[in-house]
Amino acid sequence: MPGQRAHSREYLTVLHGRAPRWSEVFRHFWAFEEFLMLRFRVARGVPHRGELAADAGGFRQLLATGEPALLGTFHFGHSDLTGFLLGRQEHRRVYMIRQRVGNSHDTEILGAEFAEWVSFIWVNEAENLLFALKDAIDAGGSVALKCDRLEFSAKTEAFNFLGARRLFPFTIYHLALIFRRPVVLCVGRPAGPGLSTVHSSPLFVPDAAGKAANLARAREHFQEFLTRLEAMLRAEPELWFNFLPLNPVAP
């Protein structure tokens, strides 16, 4: 995997401010392999729970209201399991936006295991995406989408991350204004056998102040969580599961 190794080294170099050691690159791939094996175990029915961290007030608030929301997450740690756990643990209908690729088999197996509560909206089918989102929200479901890769994002903005102003998808907040739904950003961290800890942002709720004012609040909301995410990466660098080029520096 020469391409992925190169991207791992690039990320670790930026994070540490020096060339990574061989052992650090190894730990990066080893952590990802452990997570893939966990996904297969959960798909096979092995019990696994998500517990809210002390700083997950926005997620607690969302669960208390029972309101559907837009769930933003990142390729970090156990984050890819949070939508599945939310569906089965909390009995909430979740529609996960995913890209269908050649190695999506583990995702599809997980989908079958959690099918009572979790469905997929495939971003590859772009011509149907907005209609599928509307149908999911009208049906009372929460929509989960990743907020770190640019491939299919129609809206991007620059934020401070890893020492530079980097471009990130910002579509989730535009959807929040269109559909009048709250946004919560969340990630999952390993917390021992059978357990993930979920961290979240406060709840972002669109109000009547107008589009410009809401988007200004949204930028602050996203930046605050990105700053927390960077602190998590500096504590546990191996949990960044983006084996792709880093988010580009804004012009």
PDB file of C-alpha atoms in Angstrom:
ATOM      1  CA  MET A   1       0.000   0.000   0.000  1.00  0.00           C
ATOM      2  CA  PRO A   2       2.595   2.591  -1.062  1.00  0.00           C
ATOM      3  CA  GLY A   3       0.068   5.378  -1.546  1.00  0.00           C
ATOM      4  CA  GLN A   4      -1.501   4.913   1.874  1.00  0.00           C
ATOM      5  CA  ARG A   5       1.934   4.683   3.527  1.00  0.00           C
ATOM      6  CA  ALA A   6       2.954   7.960   1.879  1.00  0.00           C
ATOM      7  CA  HIS A   7      -0.202   9.691   3.114  1.00  0.00           C
ATOM      8  CA  SER A   8       0.330   8.272   6.599  1.00  0.00           C
ATOM      9  CA  ARG A   9       3.874   9.654   6.656  1.00  0.00           C
ATOM     10  CA  GLU A  10       2.653  13.036   5.376  1.00  0.00           C
ATOM     11  CA  TYR A  11       0.017  13.273   8.119  1.00  0.00           C
ATOM     12  CA  LEU A  12       2.409  12.167  10.882  1.00  0.00           C
ATOM     13  CA  THR A  13       5.098  14.577   9.661  1.00  0.00           C
ATOM     14  CA  VAL A  14       2.669  17.509   9.810  1.00  0.00           C
ATOM     15  CA  LEU A  15       1.351  16.407  13.220  1.00  0.00           C
ATOM     16  CA  HIS A  16       4.762  15.893  14.852  1.00  0.00           C
ATOM     17  CA  GLY A  17       6.753  18.514  12.957  1.00  0.00           C
ATOM     18  CA  ARG A  18       9.331  15.867  11.989  1.00  0.00           C
ATOM     19  CA  ALA A  19       9.625  12.728   9.912  1.00  0.00           C
ATOM     20  CA  PRO A  20       7.783   9.846  11.613  1.00  0.00           C
ATOM     21  CA  ARG A  21       9.561   6.814  12.978  1.00  0.00           C
ATOM     22  CA  TRP A  22       8.864   3.439  11.376  1.00  0.00           C
ATOM     23  CA  SER A  23       7.155   2.353  14.587  1.00  0.00           C
ATOM     24  CA  GLU A  24       4.744   5.316  14.396  1.00  0.00           C
ATOM     25  CA  VAL A  25       3.683   4.439  10.855  1.00  0.00           C
ATOM     26  CA  PHE A  26       3.283   0.810  11.959  1.00  0.00           C
ATOM     27  CA  ARG A  27       1.068   1.843  14.887  1.00  0.00           C
ATOM     28  CA  HIS A  28      -1.043   3.949  12.529  1.00  0.00           C
ATOM     29  CA  PHE A  29      -1.809   0.959  10.272  1.00  0.00           C
ATOM     30  CA  TRP A  30      -2.111  -1.443  13.196  1.00  0.00           C
ATOM     31  CA  ALA A  31      -4.768   0.724  14.859  1.00  0.00           C
ATOM     32  CA  PHE A  32      -6.741   0.808  11.625  1.00  0.00           C
ATOM     33  CA  GLU A  33      -6.490  -2.976  11.221  1.00  0.00           C
ATOM     34  CA  GLU A  34      -7.758  -3.425  14.783  1.00  0.00           C
ATOM     35  CA  PHE A  35     -10.730  -1.202  13.973  1.00  0.00           C
ATOM     36  CA  LEU A  36     -11.529  -3.158  10.799  1.00  0.00           C
ATOM     37  CA  MET A  37     -11.496  -6.384  12.804  1.00  0.00           C
ATOM     38  CA  LEU A  38     -13.811  -4.758  15.370  1.00  0.00           C
ATOM     39  CA  ARG A  39     -16.250  -3.829  12.592  1.00  0.00           C
ATOM     40  CA  PHE A  40     -16.356  -7.442  11.436  1.00  0.00           C
ATOM     41  CA  ARG A  41     -16.890  -8.674  15.000  1.00  0.00           C
ATOM     42  CA  VAL A  42     -19.738  -6.217  15.555  1.00  0.00           C
ATOM     43  CA  ALA A  43     -21.216  -7.224  12.193  1.00  0.00           C
ATOM     44  CA  ARG A  44     -21.111 -10.840  13.383  1.00  0.00           C
ATOM     45  CA  GLY A  45     -23.175  -9.881  16.429  1.00  0.00           C
ATOM     46  CA  VAL A  46     -20.459  -9.508  19.091  1.00  0.00           C
ATOM     47  CA  PRO A  47     -21.872  -7.062  21.722  1.00  0.00           C
ATOM     48  CA  HIS A  48     -20.470  -3.553  21.587  1.00  0.00           C
ATOM     49  CA  ARG A  49     -21.713  -0.375  23.287  1.00  0.00           C
ATOM     50  CA  GLY A  50     -21.153   3.332  22.946  1.00  0.00           C
ATOM     51  CA  GLU A  51     -21.060   5.442  26.105  1.00  0.00           C
ATOM     52  CA  LEU A  52     -21.263   9.234  26.104  1.00  0.00           C
ATOM     53  CA  ALA A  53     -18.237  11.096  27.423  1.00  0.00           C
ATOM     54  CA  ALA A  54     -18.607  13.939  29.912  1.00  0.00           C
ATOM     55  CA  ASP A  55     -18.121  16.427  27.057  1.00  0.00           C
ATOM     56  CA  ALA A  56     -20.931  14.963  24.918  1.00  0.00           C
ATOM     57  CA  GLY A  57     -23.587  17.388  26.116  1.00  0.00           C
ATOM     58  CA  GLY A  58     -24.906  18.048  22.622  1.00  0.00           C
ATOM     59  CA  PHE A  59     -25.477  14.342  22.031  1.00  0.00           C
ATOM     60  CA  ARG A  60     -27.242  13.989  25.389  1.00  0.00           C
ATOM     61  CA  GLN A  61     -29.460  16.939  24.538  1.00  0.00           C
ATOM     62  CA  LEU A  62     -30.320  15.383  21.188  1.00  0.00           C
ATOM     63  CA  LEU A  63     -31.244  12.056  22.765  1.00  0.00           C
ATOM     64  CA  ALA A  64     -33.405  13.827  25.328  1.00  0.00           C
ATOM     65  CA  THR A  65     -35.397  15.712  22.706  1.00  0.00           C
ATOM     66  CA  GLY A  66     -35.935  12.705  20.440  1.00  0.00           C
ATOM     67  CA  GLU A  67     -35.636  15.092  17.483  1.00  0.00           C
ATOM     68  CA  PRO A  68     -34.055  13.937  14.205  1.00  0.00           C
ATOM     69  CA  ALA A  69     -30.734  15.618  13.468  1.00  0.00           C
ATOM     70  CA  LEU A  70     -27.795  15.808  11.108  1.00  0.00           C
ATOM     71  CA  LEU A  71     -24.902  13.835  12.619  1.00  0.00           C
ATOM     72  CA  GLY A  72     -21.470  14.930  11.437  1.00  0.00           C
ATOM     73  CA  THR A  73     -18.505  12.680  12.050  1.00  0.00           C
ATOM     74  CA  PHE A  74     -14.915  12.075  10.938  1.00  0.00           C
ATOM     75  CA  HIS A  75     -12.628   9.187   9.971  1.00  0.00           C
ATOM     76  CA  PHE A  76     -11.302   9.000  13.529  1.00  0.00           C
ATOM     77  CA  GLY A  77     -11.136   6.045  15.905  1.00  0.00           C
ATOM     78  CA  HIS A  78     -14.462   4.264  16.366  1.00  0.00           C
ATOM     79  CA  SER A  79     -16.503   7.056  14.766  1.00  0.00           C
ATOM     80  CA  ASP A  80     -17.663   4.825  11.925  1.00  0.00           C
ATOM     81  CA  LEU A  81     -19.614   2.745  14.462  1.00  0.00           C
ATOM     82  CA  THR A  82     -21.456   5.596  16.177  1.00  0.00           C
ATOM     83  CA  GLY A  83     -24.382   5.661  13.744  1.00  0.00           C
ATOM     84  CA  PHE A  84     -24.907   1.916  14.083  1.00  0.00           C
ATOM     85  CA  LEU A  85     -24.739   2.111  17.877  1.00  0.00           C
ATOM     86  CA  LEU A  86     -27.100   5.086  17.992  1.00  0.00           C
ATOM     87  CA  GLY A  87     -29.659   3.183  15.962  1.00  0.00           C
ATOM     88  CA  ARG A  88     -29.733  -0.047  17.949  1.00  0.00           C
ATOM     89  CA  GLN A  89     -28.972   1.292  21.434  1.00  0.00           C
ATOM     90  CA  GLU A  90     -31.245   4.310  21.374  1.00  0.00           C
ATOM     91  CA  HIS A  91     -33.849   2.999  18.924  1.00  0.00           C
ATOM     92  CA  ARG A  92     -33.314   5.907  16.553  1.00  0.00           C
ATOM     93  CA  ARG A  93     -33.699   5.601  12.806  1.00  0.00           C
ATOM     94  CA  VAL A  94     -30.387   6.591  11.165  1.00  0.00           C
ATOM     95  CA  TYR A  95     -29.667   7.092   7.468  1.00  0.00           C
ATOM     96  CA  MET A  96     -25.930   6.963   6.789  1.00  0.00           C
ATOM     97  CA  ILE A  97     -24.496   8.737   3.749  1.00  0.00           C
ATOM     98  CA  ARG A  98     -21.743   6.553   2.338  1.00  0.00           C
ATOM     99  CA  GLN A  99     -19.718   6.172  -0.833  1.00  0.00           C
ATOM    100  CA  ARG A 100     -20.162   2.779  -2.469  1.00  0.00           C
ATOM    101  CA  VAL A 101     -16.700   1.450  -3.324  1.00  0.00           C
ATOM    102  CA  GLY A 102     -15.268  -1.938  -4.181  1.00  0.00           C
ATOM    103  CA  ASN A 103     -14.395  -2.756  -0.563  1.00  0.00           C
ATOM    104  CA  SER A 104     -17.720  -1.732   1.027  1.00  0.00           C
ATOM    105  CA  HIS A 105     -18.459  -5.332   2.081  1.00  0.00           C
ATOM    106  CA  ASP A 106     -17.908  -4.745   5.808  1.00  0.00           C
ATOM    107  CA  THR A 107     -20.242  -1.746   5.685  1.00  0.00           C
ATOM    108  CA  GLU A 108     -22.924  -3.778   3.943  1.00  0.00           C
ATOM    109  CA  ILE A 109     -22.551  -6.623   6.468  1.00  0.00           C
ATOM    110  CA  LEU A 110     -22.918  -4.132   9.318  1.00  0.00           C
ATOM    111  CA  GLY A 111     -25.947  -2.694   7.551  1.00  0.00           C
ATOM    112  CA  ALA A 112     -27.565  -6.116   7.445  1.00  0.00           C
ATOM    113  CA  GLU A 113     -26.902  -6.682  11.172  1.00  0.00           C
ATOM    114  CA  PHE A 114     -28.393  -3.280  12.099  1.00  0.00           C
ATOM    115  CA  ALA A 115     -31.003  -3.138   9.333  1.00  0.00           C
ATOM    116  CA  GLU A 116     -33.897  -2.545  11.745  1.00  0.00           C
ATOM    117  CA  TRP A 117     -32.526   0.900  12.565  1.00  0.00           C
ATOM    118  CA  VAL A 118     -29.869   1.803   9.980  1.00  0.00           C
ATOM    119  CA  SER A 119     -30.159   2.442   6.222  1.00  0.00           C
ATOM    120  CA  PHE A 120     -27.699   3.766   3.638  1.00  0.00           C
ATOM    121  CA  ILE A 121     -27.885   6.639   1.201  1.00  0.00           C
ATOM    122  CA  TRP A 122     -25.162   6.120  -1.402  1.00  0.00           C
ATOM    123  CA  VAL A 123     -23.508   9.411  -2.311  1.00  0.00           C
ATOM    124  CA  ASN A 124     -22.413   7.988  -5.690  1.00  0.00           C
ATOM    125  CA  GLU A 125     -25.995   8.354  -6.883  1.00  0.00           C
ATOM    126  CA  ALA A 126     -25.724  12.147  -6.825  1.00  0.00           C
ATOM    127  CA  GLU A 127     -28.773  12.789  -8.977  1.00  0.00           C
ATOM    128  CA  ASN A 128     -30.993  11.210  -6.302  1.00  0.00           C
ATOM    129  CA  LEU A 129     -29.135  12.454  -3.220  1.00  0.00           C
ATOM    130  CA  LEU A 130     -31.197  15.514  -2.281  1.00  0.00           C
ATOM    131  CA  PHE A 131     -34.462  13.625  -2.780  1.00  0.00           C
ATOM    132  CA  ALA A 132     -33.171  10.739  -0.654  1.00  0.00           C
ATOM    133  CA  LEU A 133     -32.148  13.173   2.089  1.00  0.00           C
ATOM    134  CA  LYS A 134     -35.571  14.821   2.056  1.00  0.00           C
ATOM    135  CA  ASP A 135     -37.319  11.440   2.233  1.00  0.00           C
ATOM    136  CA  ALA A 136     -35.107  10.343   5.158  1.00  0.00           C
ATOM    137  CA  ILE A 137     -35.744  13.524   7.130  1.00  0.00           C
ATOM    138  CA  ASP A 138     -39.475  13.520   6.326  1.00  0.00           C
ATOM    139  CA  ALA A 139     -39.574   9.956   7.666  1.00  0.00           C
ATOM    140  CA  GLY A 140     -38.217  11.192  11.018  1.00  0.00           C
ATOM    141  CA  GLY A 141     -34.710   9.794  10.617  1.00  0.00           C
ATOM    142  CA  SER A 142     -31.361  11.297  11.541  1.00  0.00           C
ATOM    143  CA  VAL A 143     -28.805  11.594   8.739  1.00  0.00           C
ATOM    144  CA  ALA A 144     -25.134  10.774   9.429  1.00  0.00           C
ATOM    145  CA  LEU A 145     -22.435  12.099   7.121  1.00  0.00           C
ATOM    146  CA  LYS A 146     -18.665  12.481   7.198  1.00  0.00           C
ATOM    147  CA  CYS A 147     -17.217  15.982   7.503  1.00  0.00           C
ATOM    148  CA  ASP A 148     -13.572  15.464   6.565  1.00  0.00           C
ATOM    149  CA  ARG A 149     -13.352  14.311   2.930  1.00  0.00           C
ATOM    150  CA  LEU A 150     -14.039  16.643   0.035  1.00  0.00           C
ATOM    151  CA  GLU A 151     -14.881  14.224  -2.788  1.00  0.00           C
ATOM    152  CA  PHE A 152     -18.632  14.725  -2.911  1.00  0.00           C
ATOM    153  CA  SER A 153     -19.093  17.951  -0.960  1.00  0.00           C
ATOM    154  CA  ALA A 154     -20.807  20.804  -2.788  1.00  0.00           C
ATOM    155  CA  LYS A 155     -19.848  23.360  -0.110  1.00  0.00           C
ATOM    156  CA  THR A 156     -16.387  23.771   1.408  1.00  0.00           C
ATOM    157  CA  GLU A 157     -14.874  26.277   3.836  1.00  0.00           C
ATOM    158  CA  ALA A 158     -11.426  26.860   5.345  1.00  0.00           C
ATOM    159  CA  PHE A 159     -10.704  26.113   9.014  1.00  0.00           C
ATOM    160  CA  ASN A 160      -7.633  25.960  11.244  1.00  0.00           C
ATOM    161  CA  PHE A 161      -6.400  22.366  11.458  1.00  0.00           C
ATOM    162  CA  LEU A 162      -2.922  20.898  11.852  1.00  0.00           C
ATOM    163  CA  GLY A 163      -1.110  24.201  11.497  1.00  0.00           C
ATOM    164  CA  ALA A 164      -2.857  25.608   8.428  1.00  0.00           C
ATOM    165  CA  ARG A 165      -6.145  26.888   7.040  1.00  0.00           C
ATOM    166  CA  ARG A 166      -7.478  23.721   5.421  1.00  0.00           C
ATOM    167  CA  LEU A 167     -10.588  23.051   3.363  1.00  0.00           C
ATOM    168  CA  PHE A 168     -13.352  20.917   4.886  1.00  0.00           C
ATOM    169  CA  PRO A 169     -16.846  19.974   3.737  1.00  0.00           C
ATOM    170  CA  PHE A 170     -19.409  22.430   5.066  1.00  0.00           C
ATOM    171  CA  THR A 171     -22.499  20.973   3.415  1.00  0.00           C
ATOM    172  CA  ILE A 172     -23.982  19.689   6.679  1.00  0.00           C
ATOM    173  CA  TYR A 173     -24.761  23.225   7.861  1.00  0.00           C
ATOM    174  CA  HIS A 174     -26.389  24.220   4.582  1.00  0.00           C
ATOM    175  CA  LEU A 175     -28.562  21.114   4.893  1.00  0.00           C
ATOM    176  CA  ALA A 176     -29.393  22.158   8.457  1.00  0.00           C
ATOM    177  CA  LEU A 177     -30.701  25.493   7.165  1.00  0.00           C
ATOM    178  CA  ILE A 178     -32.620  23.897   4.283  1.00  0.00           C
ATOM    179  CA  PHE A 179     -34.313  21.251   6.419  1.00  0.00           C
ATOM    180  CA  ARG A 180     -34.387  23.192   9.726  1.00  0.00           C
ATOM    181  CA  ARG A 181     -32.631  20.406  11.617  1.00  0.00           C
ATOM    182  CA  PRO A 182     -29.988  20.617  14.362  1.00  0.00           C
ATOM    183  CA  VAL A 183     -26.395  19.504  13.845  1.00  0.00           C
ATOM    184  CA  VAL A 184     -24.206  17.595  16.278  1.00  0.00           C
ATOM    185  CA  LEU A 185     -20.614  16.612  15.486  1.00  0.00           C
ATOM    186  CA  CYS A 186     -19.311  13.459  17.135  1.00  0.00           C
ATOM    187  CA  VAL A 187     -16.431  10.991  17.184  1.00  0.00           C
ATOM    188  CA  GLY A 188     -15.852   7.660  18.912  1.00  0.00           C
ATOM    189  CA  ARG A 189     -12.707   6.585  20.744  1.00  0.00           C
ATOM    190  CA  PRO A 190     -11.680   3.076  21.798  1.00  0.00           C
ATOM    191  CA  ALA A 191     -12.476   2.512  25.477  1.00  0.00           C
ATOM    192  CA  GLY A 192     -11.669  -1.131  26.082  1.00  0.00           C
ATOM    193  CA  PRO A 193     -13.252  -4.450  25.067  1.00  0.00           C
ATOM    194  CA  GLY A 194     -16.827  -4.043  23.846  1.00  0.00           C
ATOM    195  CA  LEU A 195     -16.914  -0.290  24.425  1.00  0.00           C
ATOM    196  CA  SER A 196     -16.502   3.006  22.578  1.00  0.00           C
ATOM    197  CA  THR A 197     -16.603   6.471  24.127  1.00  0.00           C
ATOM    198  CA  VAL A 198     -18.539   9.075  22.145  1.00  0.00           C
ATOM    199  CA  HIS A 199     -17.484  12.736  22.262  1.00  0.00           C
ATOM    200  CA  SER A 200     -19.663  15.434  20.747  1.00  0.00           C
ATOM    201  CA  SER A 201     -20.030  19.114  20.022  1.00  0.00           C
ATOM    202  CA  PRO A 202     -22.795  21.207  21.535  1.00  0.00           C
ATOM    203  CA  LEU A 203     -26.006  21.115  19.531  1.00  0.00           C
ATOM    204  CA  PHE A 204     -26.137  23.616  16.666  1.00  0.00           C
ATOM    205  CA  VAL A 205     -29.746  24.702  16.128  1.00  0.00           C
ATOM    206  CA  PRO A 206     -30.684  26.982  13.192  1.00  0.00           C
ATOM    207  CA  ASP A 207     -32.699  29.997  14.302  1.00  0.00           C
ATOM    208  CA  ALA A 208     -34.621  32.862  12.704  1.00  0.00           C
ATOM    209  CA  ALA A 209     -31.629  35.216  12.563  1.00  0.00           C
ATOM    210  CA  GLY A 210     -31.113  34.679   8.842  1.00  0.00           C
ATOM    211  CA  LYS A 211     -28.733  32.682   6.658  1.00  0.00           C
ATOM    212  CA  ALA A 212     -25.607  34.833   7.127  1.00  0.00           C
ATOM    213  CA  ALA A 213     -25.891  34.888  10.918  1.00  0.00           C
ATOM    214  CA  ASN A 214     -26.577  31.153  11.093  1.00  0.00           C
ATOM    215  CA  LEU A 215     -23.602  30.328   8.874  1.00  0.00           C
ATOM    216  CA  ALA A 216     -21.362  32.554  11.007  1.00  0.00           C
ATOM    217  CA  ARG A 217     -22.431  30.576  14.091  1.00  0.00           C
ATOM    218  CA  ALA A 218     -21.946  27.359  12.143  1.00  0.00           C
ATOM    219  CA  ARG A 219     -18.335  28.261  11.321  1.00  0.00           C
ATOM    220  CA  GLU A 220     -17.603  28.837  15.004  1.00  0.00           C
ATOM    221  CA  HIS A 221     -19.345  25.553  15.880  1.00  0.00           C
ATOM    222  CA  PHE A 222     -17.287  23.552  13.369  1.00  0.00           C
ATOM    223  CA  GLN A 223     -13.989  25.217  14.277  1.00  0.00           C
ATOM    224  CA  GLU A 224     -14.483  24.556  17.985  1.00  0.00           C
ATOM    225  CA  PHE A 225     -14.947  20.848  17.371  1.00  0.00           C
ATOM    226  CA  LEU A 226     -12.043  20.674  14.893  1.00  0.00           C
ATOM    227  CA  THR A 227      -9.807  22.203  17.572  1.00  0.00           C
ATOM    228  CA  ARG A 228     -10.899  19.496  20.013  1.00  0.00           C
ATOM    229  CA  LEU A 229     -10.366  16.825  17.355  1.00  0.00           C
ATOM    230  CA  GLU A 230      -6.821  18.042  16.743  1.00  0.00           C
ATOM    231  CA  ALA A 231      -6.112  17.782  20.478  1.00  0.00           C
ATOM    232  CA  MET A 232      -7.341  14.175  20.403  1.00  0.00           C
ATOM    233  CA  LEU A 233      -5.035  13.440  17.455  1.00  0.00           C
ATOM    234  CA  ARG A 234      -2.046  14.886  19.258  1.00  0.00           C
ATOM    235  CA  ALA A 235      -2.825  12.555  22.168  1.00  0.00           C
ATOM    236  CA  GLU A 236      -3.515   9.511  19.944  1.00  0.00           C
ATOM    237  CA  PRO A 237      -2.065  10.149  16.454  1.00  0.00           C
ATOM    238  CA  GLU A 238      -2.794   6.623  15.232  1.00  0.00           C
ATOM    239  CA  LEU A 239      -6.584   7.179  15.354  1.00  0.00           C
ATOM    240  CA  TRP A 240      -6.742   9.363  12.207  1.00  0.00           C
ATOM    241  CA  PHE A 241      -8.055   6.853   9.659  1.00  0.00           C
ATOM    242  CA  ASN A 242      -7.735   9.053   6.579  1.00  0.00           C
ATOM    243  CA  PHE A 243      -5.088   7.322   4.486  1.00  0.00           C
ATOM    244  CA  LEU A 244      -5.500  10.013   1.849  1.00  0.00           C
ATOM    245  CA  PRO A 245      -3.799  13.374   1.231  1.00  0.00           C
ATOM    246  CA  LEU A 246      -4.395  15.814   4.062  1.00  0.00           C
ATOM    247  CA  ASN A 247      -7.178  18.334   3.573  1.00  0.00           C
ATOM    248  CA  PRO A 248      -5.703  20.905   1.183  1.00  0.00           C
ATOM    249  CA  VAL A 249      -4.487  24.275   2.386  1.00  0.00           C
ATOM    250  CA  ALA A 250      -6.887  27.014   1.308  1.00  0.00           C
ATOM    251  CA  PRO A 251      -5.613  29.358  -1.429  1.00  0.00           C
TER     252      PRO A 251
END
